[in-house]
Coordinates of C-alpha atoms in Angstrom, one line a residue:
X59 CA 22.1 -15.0 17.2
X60 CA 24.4 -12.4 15.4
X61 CA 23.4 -11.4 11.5
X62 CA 25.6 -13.0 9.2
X63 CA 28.9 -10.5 8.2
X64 CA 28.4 -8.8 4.4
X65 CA 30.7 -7.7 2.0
X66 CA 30.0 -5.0 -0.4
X67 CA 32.8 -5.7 -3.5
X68 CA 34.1 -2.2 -5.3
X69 CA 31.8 -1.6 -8.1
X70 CA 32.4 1.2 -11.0
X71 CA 30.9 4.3 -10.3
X72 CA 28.9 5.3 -13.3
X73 CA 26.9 2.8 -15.7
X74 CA 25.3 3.5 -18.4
X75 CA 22.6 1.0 -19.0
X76 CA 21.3 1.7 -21.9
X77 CA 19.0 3.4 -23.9
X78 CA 19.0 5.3 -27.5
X79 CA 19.1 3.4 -30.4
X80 CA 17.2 -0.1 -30.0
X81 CA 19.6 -3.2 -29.6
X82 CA 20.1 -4.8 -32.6
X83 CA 17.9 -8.1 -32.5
X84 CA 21.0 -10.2 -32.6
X85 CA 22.5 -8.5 -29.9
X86 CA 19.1 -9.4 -27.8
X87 CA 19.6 -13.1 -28.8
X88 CA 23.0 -13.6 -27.5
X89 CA 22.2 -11.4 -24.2
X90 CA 19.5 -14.5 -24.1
X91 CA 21.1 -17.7 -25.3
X92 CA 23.8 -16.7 -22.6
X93 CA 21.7 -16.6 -19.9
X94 CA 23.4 -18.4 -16.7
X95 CA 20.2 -21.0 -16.6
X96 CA 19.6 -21.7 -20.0
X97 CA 23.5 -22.4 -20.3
X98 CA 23.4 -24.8 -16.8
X99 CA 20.2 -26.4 -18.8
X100 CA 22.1 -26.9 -22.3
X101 CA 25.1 -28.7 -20.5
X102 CA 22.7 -31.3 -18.8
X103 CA 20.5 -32.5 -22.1
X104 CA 22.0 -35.9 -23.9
X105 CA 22.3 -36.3 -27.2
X106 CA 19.0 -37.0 -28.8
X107 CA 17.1 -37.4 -32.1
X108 CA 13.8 -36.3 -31.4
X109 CA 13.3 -33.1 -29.3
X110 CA 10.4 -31.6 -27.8
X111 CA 10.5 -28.0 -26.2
X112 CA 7.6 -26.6 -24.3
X113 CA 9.0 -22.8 -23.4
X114 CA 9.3 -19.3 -23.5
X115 CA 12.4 -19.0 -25.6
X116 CA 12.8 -17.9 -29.3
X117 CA 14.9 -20.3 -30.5
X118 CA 18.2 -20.0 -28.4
X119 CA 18.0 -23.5 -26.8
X120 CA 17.6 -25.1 -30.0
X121 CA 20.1 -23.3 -31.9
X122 CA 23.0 -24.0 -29.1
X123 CA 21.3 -27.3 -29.0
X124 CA 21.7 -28.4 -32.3
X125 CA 25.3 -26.8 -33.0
X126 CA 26.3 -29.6 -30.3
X127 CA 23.9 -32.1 -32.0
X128 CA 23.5 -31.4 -35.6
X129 CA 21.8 -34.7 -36.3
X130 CA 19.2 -33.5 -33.9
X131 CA 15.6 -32.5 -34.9
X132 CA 13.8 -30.4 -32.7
X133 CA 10.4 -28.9 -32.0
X134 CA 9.7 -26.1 -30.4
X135 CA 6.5 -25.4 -28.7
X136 CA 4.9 -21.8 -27.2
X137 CA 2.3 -23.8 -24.6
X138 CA 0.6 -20.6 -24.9
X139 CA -0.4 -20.9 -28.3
X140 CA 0.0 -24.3 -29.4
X141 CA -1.2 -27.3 -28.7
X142 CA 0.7 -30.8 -28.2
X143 CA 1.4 -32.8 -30.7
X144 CA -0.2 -36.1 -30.8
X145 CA 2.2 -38.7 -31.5
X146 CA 2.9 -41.1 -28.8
X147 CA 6.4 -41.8 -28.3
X148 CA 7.8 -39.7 -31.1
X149 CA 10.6 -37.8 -28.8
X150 CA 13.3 -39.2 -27.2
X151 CA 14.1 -36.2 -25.0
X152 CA 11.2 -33.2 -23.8
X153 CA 12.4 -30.2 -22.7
X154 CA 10.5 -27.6 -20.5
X155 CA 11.8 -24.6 -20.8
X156 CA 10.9 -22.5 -17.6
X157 CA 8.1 -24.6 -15.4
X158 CA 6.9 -20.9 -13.7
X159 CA 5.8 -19.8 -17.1
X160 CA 3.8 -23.0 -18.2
X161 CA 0.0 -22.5 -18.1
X162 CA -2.2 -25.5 -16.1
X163 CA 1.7 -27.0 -15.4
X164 CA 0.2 -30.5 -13.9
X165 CA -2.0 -30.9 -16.9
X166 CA 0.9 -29.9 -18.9
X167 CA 3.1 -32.3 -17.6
X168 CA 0.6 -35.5 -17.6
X169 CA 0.5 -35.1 -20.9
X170 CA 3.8 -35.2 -21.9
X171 CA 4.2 -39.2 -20.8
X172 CA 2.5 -40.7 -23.6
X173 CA 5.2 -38.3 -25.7
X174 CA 8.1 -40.0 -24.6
X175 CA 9.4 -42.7 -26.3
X176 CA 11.0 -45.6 -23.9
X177 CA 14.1 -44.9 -22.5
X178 CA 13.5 -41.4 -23.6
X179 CA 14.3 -38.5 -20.7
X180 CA 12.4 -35.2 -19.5
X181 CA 14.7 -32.2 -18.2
X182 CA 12.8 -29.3 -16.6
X183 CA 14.3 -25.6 -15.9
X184 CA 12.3 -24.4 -13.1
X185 CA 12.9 -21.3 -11.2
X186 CA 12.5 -22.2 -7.2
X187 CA 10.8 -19.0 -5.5
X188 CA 12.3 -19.7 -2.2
X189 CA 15.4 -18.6 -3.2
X190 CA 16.8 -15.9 -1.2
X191 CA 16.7 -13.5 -4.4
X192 CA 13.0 -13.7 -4.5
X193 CA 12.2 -13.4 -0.9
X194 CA 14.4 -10.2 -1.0
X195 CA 12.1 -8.8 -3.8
X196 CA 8.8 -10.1 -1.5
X197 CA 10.2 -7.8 1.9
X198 CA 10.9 -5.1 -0.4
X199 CA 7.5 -5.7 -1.2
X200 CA 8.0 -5.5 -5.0
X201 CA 8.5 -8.5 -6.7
X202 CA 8.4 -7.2 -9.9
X203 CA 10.0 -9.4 -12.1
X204 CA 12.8 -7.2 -13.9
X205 CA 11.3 -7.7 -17.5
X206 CA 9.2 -5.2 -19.5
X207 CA 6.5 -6.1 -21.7
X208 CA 5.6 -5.2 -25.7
X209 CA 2.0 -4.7 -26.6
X210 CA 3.7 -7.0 -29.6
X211 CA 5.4 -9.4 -28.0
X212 CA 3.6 -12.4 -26.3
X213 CA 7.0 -13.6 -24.6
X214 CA 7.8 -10.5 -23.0
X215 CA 4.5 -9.9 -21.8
X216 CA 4.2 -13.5 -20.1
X217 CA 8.2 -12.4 -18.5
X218 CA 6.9 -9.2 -17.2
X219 CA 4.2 -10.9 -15.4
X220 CA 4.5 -10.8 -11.9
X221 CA 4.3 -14.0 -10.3
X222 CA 3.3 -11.9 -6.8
X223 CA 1.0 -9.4 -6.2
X224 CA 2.1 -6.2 -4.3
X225 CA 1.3 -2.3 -4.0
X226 CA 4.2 -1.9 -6.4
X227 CA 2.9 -4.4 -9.3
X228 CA -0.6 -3.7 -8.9
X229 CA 0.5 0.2 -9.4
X230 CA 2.5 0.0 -12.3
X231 CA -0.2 -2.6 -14.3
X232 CA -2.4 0.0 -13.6
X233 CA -0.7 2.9 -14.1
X234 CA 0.5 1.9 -17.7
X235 CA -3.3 0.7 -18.7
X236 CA -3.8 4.4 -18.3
X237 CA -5.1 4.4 -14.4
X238 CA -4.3 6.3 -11.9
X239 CA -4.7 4.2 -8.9
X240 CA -5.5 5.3 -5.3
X241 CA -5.5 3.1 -2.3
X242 CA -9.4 3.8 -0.9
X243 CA -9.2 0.8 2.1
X244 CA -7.4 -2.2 2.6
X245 CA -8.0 -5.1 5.0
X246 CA -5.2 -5.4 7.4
X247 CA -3.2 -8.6 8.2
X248 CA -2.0 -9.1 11.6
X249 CA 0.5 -12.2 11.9
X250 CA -0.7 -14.9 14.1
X251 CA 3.1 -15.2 15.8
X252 CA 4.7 -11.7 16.6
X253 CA 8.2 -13.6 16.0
X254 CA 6.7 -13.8 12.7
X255 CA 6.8 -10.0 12.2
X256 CA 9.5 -9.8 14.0
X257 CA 11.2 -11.7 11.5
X258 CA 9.9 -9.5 8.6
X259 CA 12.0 -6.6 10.0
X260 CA 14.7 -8.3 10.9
X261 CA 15.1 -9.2 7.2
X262 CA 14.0 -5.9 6.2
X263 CA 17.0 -4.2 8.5
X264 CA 19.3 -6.4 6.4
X265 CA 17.9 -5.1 3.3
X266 CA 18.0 -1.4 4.5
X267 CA 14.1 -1.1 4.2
X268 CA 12.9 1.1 6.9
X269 CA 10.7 0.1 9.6
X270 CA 7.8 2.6 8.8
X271 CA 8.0 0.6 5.6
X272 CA 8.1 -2.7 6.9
X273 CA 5.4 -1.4 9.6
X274 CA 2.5 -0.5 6.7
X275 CA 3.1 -2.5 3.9
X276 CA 3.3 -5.8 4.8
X277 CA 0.5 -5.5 7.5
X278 CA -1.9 -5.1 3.9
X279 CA -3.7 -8.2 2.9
X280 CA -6.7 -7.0 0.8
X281 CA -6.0 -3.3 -1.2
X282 CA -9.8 -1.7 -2.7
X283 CA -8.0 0.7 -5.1
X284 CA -9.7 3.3 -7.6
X285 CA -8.7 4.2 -10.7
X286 CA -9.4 7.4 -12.3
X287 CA -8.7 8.1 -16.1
X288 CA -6.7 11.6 -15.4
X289 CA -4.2 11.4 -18.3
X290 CA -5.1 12.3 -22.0
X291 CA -3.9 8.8 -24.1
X292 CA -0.7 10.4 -26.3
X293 CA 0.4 9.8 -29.4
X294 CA 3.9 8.0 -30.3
X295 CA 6.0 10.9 -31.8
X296 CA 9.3 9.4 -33.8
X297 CA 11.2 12.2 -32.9
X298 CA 14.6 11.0 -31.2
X299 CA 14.3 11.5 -27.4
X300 CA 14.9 15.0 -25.8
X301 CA 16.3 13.6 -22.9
X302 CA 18.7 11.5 -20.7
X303 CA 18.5 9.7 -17.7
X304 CA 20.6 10.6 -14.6
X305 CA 20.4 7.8 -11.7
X306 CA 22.7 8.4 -8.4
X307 CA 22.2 4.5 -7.6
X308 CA 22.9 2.7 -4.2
X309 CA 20.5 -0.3 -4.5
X310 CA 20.6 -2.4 -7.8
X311 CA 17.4 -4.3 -7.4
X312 CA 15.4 -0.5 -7.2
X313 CA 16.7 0.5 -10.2
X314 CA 16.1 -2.3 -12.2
X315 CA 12.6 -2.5 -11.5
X316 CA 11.5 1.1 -11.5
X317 CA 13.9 2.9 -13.7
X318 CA 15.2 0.3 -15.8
X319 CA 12.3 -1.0 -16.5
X320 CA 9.8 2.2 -17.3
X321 CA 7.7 2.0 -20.6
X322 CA 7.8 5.9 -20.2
X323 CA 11.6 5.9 -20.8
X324 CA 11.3 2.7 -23.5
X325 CA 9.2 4.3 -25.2
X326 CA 11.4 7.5 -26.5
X327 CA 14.7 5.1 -26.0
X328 CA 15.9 7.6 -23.4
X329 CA 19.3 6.7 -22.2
X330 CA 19.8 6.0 -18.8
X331 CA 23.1 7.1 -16.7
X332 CA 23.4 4.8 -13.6
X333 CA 26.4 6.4 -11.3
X334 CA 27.4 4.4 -8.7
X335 CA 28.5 5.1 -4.7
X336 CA 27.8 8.7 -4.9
X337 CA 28.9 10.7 -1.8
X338 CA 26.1 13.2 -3.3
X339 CA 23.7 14.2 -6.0
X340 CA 25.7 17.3 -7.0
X341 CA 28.5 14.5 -7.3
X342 CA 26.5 12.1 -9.1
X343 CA 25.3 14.9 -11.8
X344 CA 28.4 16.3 -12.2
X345 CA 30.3 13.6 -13.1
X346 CA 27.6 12.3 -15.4
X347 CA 27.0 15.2 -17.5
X348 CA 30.0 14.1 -19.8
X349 CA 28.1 10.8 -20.9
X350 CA 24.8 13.3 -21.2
X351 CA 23.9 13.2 -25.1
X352 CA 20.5 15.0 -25.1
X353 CA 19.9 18.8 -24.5
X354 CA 18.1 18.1 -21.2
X355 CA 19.1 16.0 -18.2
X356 CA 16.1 13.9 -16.3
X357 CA 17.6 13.4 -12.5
X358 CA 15.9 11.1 -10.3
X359 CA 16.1 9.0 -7.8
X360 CA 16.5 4.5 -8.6
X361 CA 12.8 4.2 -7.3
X362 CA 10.9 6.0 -9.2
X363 CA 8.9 4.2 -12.2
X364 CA 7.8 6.5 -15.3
X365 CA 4.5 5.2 -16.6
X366 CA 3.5 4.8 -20.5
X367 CA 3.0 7.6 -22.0
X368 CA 5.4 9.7 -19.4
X369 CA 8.1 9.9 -22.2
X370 CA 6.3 11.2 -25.2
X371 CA 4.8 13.7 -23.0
X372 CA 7.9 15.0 -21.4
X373 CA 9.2 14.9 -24.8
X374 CA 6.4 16.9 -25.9
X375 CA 6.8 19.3 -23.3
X376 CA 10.5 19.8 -23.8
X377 CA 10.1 20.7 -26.9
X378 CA 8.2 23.6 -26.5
X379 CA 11.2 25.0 -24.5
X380 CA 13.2 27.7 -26.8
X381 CA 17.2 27.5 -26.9
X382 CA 17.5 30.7 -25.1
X383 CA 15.1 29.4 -22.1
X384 CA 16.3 26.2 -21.8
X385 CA 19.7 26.6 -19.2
X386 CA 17.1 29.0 -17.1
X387 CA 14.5 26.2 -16.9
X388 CA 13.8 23.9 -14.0
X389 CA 11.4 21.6 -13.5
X390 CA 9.9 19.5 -11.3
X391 CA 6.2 16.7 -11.1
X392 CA 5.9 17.4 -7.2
X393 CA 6.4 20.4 -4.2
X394 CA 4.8 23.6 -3.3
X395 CA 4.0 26.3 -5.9
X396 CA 2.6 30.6 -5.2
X397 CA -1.3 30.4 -6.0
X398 CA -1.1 33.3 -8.5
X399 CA -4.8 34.2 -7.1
X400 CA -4.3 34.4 -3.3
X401 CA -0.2 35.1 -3.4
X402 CA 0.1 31.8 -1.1
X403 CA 1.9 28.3 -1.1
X404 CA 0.1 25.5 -1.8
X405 CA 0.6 22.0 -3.3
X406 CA 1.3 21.3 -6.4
X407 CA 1.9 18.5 -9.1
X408 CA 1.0 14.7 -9.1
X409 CA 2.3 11.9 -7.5
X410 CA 1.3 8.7 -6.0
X411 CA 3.6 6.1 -3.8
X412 CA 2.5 2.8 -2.0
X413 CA 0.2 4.3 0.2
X414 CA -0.5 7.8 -0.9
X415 CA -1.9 10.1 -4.0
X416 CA -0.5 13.8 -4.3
X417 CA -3.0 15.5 -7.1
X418 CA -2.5 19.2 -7.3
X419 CA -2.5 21.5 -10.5
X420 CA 0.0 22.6 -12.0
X421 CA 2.3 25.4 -10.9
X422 CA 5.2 28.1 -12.5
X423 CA 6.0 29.3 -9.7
X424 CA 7.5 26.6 -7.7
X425 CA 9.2 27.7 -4.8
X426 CA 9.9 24.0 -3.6
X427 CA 10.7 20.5 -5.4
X428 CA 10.9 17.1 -4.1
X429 CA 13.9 15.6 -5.4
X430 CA 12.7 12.2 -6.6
X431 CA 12.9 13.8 -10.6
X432 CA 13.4 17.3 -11.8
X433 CA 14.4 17.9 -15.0
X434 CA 17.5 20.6 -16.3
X435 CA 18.8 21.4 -18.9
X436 CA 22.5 19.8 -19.5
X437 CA 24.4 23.4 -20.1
X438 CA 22.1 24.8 -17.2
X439 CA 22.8 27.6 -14.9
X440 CA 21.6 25.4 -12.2
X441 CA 23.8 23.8 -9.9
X442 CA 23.0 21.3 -7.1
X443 CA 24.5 22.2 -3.5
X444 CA 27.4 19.7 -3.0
X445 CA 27.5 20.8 0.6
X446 CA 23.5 20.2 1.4
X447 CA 23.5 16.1 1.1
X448 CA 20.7 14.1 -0.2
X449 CA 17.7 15.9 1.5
X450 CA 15.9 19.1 0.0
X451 CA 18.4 20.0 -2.2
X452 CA 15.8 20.1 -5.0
X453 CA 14.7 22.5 -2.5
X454 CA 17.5 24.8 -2.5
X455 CA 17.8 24.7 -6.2
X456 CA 14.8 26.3 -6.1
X457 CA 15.0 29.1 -3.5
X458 CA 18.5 29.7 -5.6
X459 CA 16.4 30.3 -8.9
X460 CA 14.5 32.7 -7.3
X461 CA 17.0 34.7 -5.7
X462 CA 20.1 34.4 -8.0
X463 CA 18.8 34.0 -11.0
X464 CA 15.6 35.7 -10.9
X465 CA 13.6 32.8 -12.6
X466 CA 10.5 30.8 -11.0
X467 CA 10.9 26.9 -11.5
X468 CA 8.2 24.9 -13.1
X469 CA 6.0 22.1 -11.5
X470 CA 4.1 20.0 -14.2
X471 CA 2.2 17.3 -14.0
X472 CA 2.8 14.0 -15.3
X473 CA 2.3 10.5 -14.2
X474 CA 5.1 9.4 -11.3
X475 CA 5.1 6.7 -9.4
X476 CA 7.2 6.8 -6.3
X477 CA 8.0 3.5 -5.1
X478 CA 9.2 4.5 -2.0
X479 CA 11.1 2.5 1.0
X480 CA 11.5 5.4 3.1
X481 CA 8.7 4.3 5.3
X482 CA 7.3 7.7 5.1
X483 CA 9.1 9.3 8.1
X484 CA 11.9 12.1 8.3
X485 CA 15.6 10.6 8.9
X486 CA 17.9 12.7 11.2
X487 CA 19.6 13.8 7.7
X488 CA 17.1 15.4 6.4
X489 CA 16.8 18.0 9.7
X490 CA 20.4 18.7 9.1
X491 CA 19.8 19.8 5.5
X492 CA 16.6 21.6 6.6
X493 CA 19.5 23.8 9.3
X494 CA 21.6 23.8 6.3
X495 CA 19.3 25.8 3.9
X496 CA 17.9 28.1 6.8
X497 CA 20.9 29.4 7.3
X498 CA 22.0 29.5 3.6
X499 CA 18.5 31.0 2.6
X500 CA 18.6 34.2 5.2
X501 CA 16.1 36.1 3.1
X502 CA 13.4 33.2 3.7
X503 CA 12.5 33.0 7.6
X504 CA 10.2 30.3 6.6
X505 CA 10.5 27.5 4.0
X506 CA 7.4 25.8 2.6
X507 CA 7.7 21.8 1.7
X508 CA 5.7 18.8 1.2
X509 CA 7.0 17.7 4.3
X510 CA 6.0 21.3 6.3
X511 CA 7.0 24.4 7.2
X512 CA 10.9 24.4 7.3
X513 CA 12.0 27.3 10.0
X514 CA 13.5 27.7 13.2
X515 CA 11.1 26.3 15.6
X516 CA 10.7 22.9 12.9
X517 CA 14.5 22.6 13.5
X518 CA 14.4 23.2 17.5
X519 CA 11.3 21.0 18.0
X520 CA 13.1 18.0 16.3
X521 CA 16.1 18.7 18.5
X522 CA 14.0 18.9 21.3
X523 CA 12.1 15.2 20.6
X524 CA 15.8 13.8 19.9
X525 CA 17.1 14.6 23.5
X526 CA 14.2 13.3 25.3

């Protein structure tokens, strides 16, 4: 059976999402009371005198509710915090507001009978997880559910919850509690039906999610993670943020869970540029830098997520930076720095993924970046490659600075998570940018990555394994 035909409708090219300043709290209210669901919901409830709500709203529903109805009087319930009231029959209509979010549904809903009055009528918004949205998010393997949460805020912190567990939600809880989780063991889970698995990547071709991905993640059914306490707990500075956010997006449901949704870019308000159907990065920063507000420029890629605490300390970092340094500086949280001791490259910075932990020391004297984040300034002398593509141009940015400008590049560490899809394996792309700097780079016979030693013979033995 052939896959279904797809249609990818024009989209702008650069977003900004958001950011800075907070959203004024009305502004918050009508993003909510105009919610698609909640609207669908409204338009089905009759005209009633007594209301119950059991929910997770504040006060939308009953405010759109009772402009419709004004001779309406309605109660509304948190089921978290309150209990039901106890007068039997005394509401002619009982709303529940969002089934996934009530605690002990059944008994919830048993309850609610003797509430009713006769002839009275329950309407439930329920959110079905079958929906091909959600199994999308489950062979992505993060079903993350698009919300952040506020130590403040019992609503957003039920929203945030994830209804599944996965690598990716079990890392981020962690990781903004302070952890640093690694994955010590995990049982494995082998489908009873290989059409089963087959299935899983079929899906996951149709999603663009690589098989190495596909491969590791899903075949997980038990994780025994550690967590390690490696990160001094900051304190909130109410300085303005230092920096923005620069995103070269192709997958929307990526960036709005990792990006998006960071507590390490909430936390300073950074502002976050989304651009759109790049043909590069050098395009994608380029053409961003005009919406760029802040002094320094944070360039990653949609799937990384920026743990509490990760702003105020890049923050903090930044500004130790004088003006005359800052369009000289470069840095990056993961690659290969000189040992100052024994003149040799070695790893540095920290990092951790589904499946892997990168803890090194610091370095400043990088001689190789990853590209998932570096930071520049926004009037730096730095300029990305647009002729190297989307592999190790971090890379070259790098072996420029040392050459051109005369200046090491910084690695630093501070908590990343990389919520990778890449399935951990090379794509034929990323050999043709490893040619591409060789030959650009002259002065370097060999160039030292995360990913190996980049020279001659790296290049011929891939070329080699591709023809046979």
């Amino acid at each position: 059976m052939n896959a279904p035909a797809t249609f990818n409708a024009p989209a702008p090219a650069l977003i900004v999402i958001g950011g800075g300043s907070p959203a004024p709290a009305s502004h918050e209210r009508a993003a909510r009371a105009a919610d698609p669901a909640l609207q669908r919901l409204l338009a089905a409830l009759p005209a009633a005198s007594q209301v119950l709500e059991l929910g997770c709203g504040q006060g939308e529903l009953a405010q759109a509710y009772q402009r419709r109805h004004p001779q309406a009087q309605w109660l509304a319930l948190n089921p978290h915090t309150t209990a039901l009231p106890v007068d039997n029959g005394a509401f002619d209509l009982i709303v529940v507001n969002r089934l996934e979010h009530l605690p002990h549904a059944a008994k919830a809903l048993a309850e609610l009978g003797p509430l009713l009055a006769p002839q009275g009528q329950l309407f439930v918004l329920a959110e079905n997880h079958a929906c091909l949205s959600t199994l999308a998010h489950l062979i992505e393997a993060d079903p993350s559910t698009g919300h952040a949460a506020s130590a403040h805020d019992t609503l957003s912190q039920e929203l945030a919850h994830p209804r599944y567990q996965s690598h990716s939600t079990i890392y981020k809880l962690l990781l903004d509690a302070g952890w640093t989780p690694t994955l010590v063991d995990h049982q494995p889970d082998q489908p009873m039906d290989d059409k089963v698995a087959a299935a899983v990547r079929y899906m996951g071709d149709a999603l663009g999610v690589p098989a190495g991905c596909a491969d590791r993640v899903h075949r997980m059914k038990h994780f025994v993670i550690r967590g390690l306490r490696q990160f001094d707990d900051v304190q909130p500075d109410a300085t303005l943020p230092l920096f923005d956010v620069v995103v070269p997006t192709t997958k929307e449901q990526q960036l709005r869970v990792n990006v998006e949704q960071s507590p390490g870019l909430k936390e300073v308000q950074a502002r976050i540029i989304s651009y759109r159907q790049a043909a590069t990065p050098a395009e994608a920063l380029e053409a961003s830098l005009a919406h760029v507000q802040s002094d320094w420029v944070l360039l990653c890629h949609q799937d990384v997520y920026f743990p509490k605490g990760f702003g105020q300390r890049l923050n903090a970092l930044l500004s130790t930076i004088s003006a005359e340094d800052r369009p000289k500086t470069l840095l990056g949280f993961i690659g290969m720095g000189i040992n100052r001791q024994t003149e040799q490259p070695e790893p540095a910075g920290f990092v951790i993924d589904r499946v892997n932990s990168a803890d090194h020391p610091a370095s400043d004297a990088a001689v190789s970046i990853d590209e998932l984040a570096l930071v520049i300034s926004k009037d730096s002398i730095h300029r990305i490659d647009p002729q190297i593509g989307w592999h190790l141009w971090a890379t070259d940015l790098c072996l420029s600075a040392i050459c051109t400008h005369r200046v090491f590049p910084r690695i630093v560490r501070l908590p990343l998570y990389h919520n990778t899809q890449s399935g951990w394996q090379l794509p034929e792309s990323f050999y043709d940018s490893a040619e591409y700097i060789l030959q650009k780079h002259q002065a370097f016979s060999t160039i030292h990555s995360l990913c190996g030693v980049i020279d001659q013979g790296f290049v011929a033995q891939h070329r080699t394994t591709r023809s046979n």
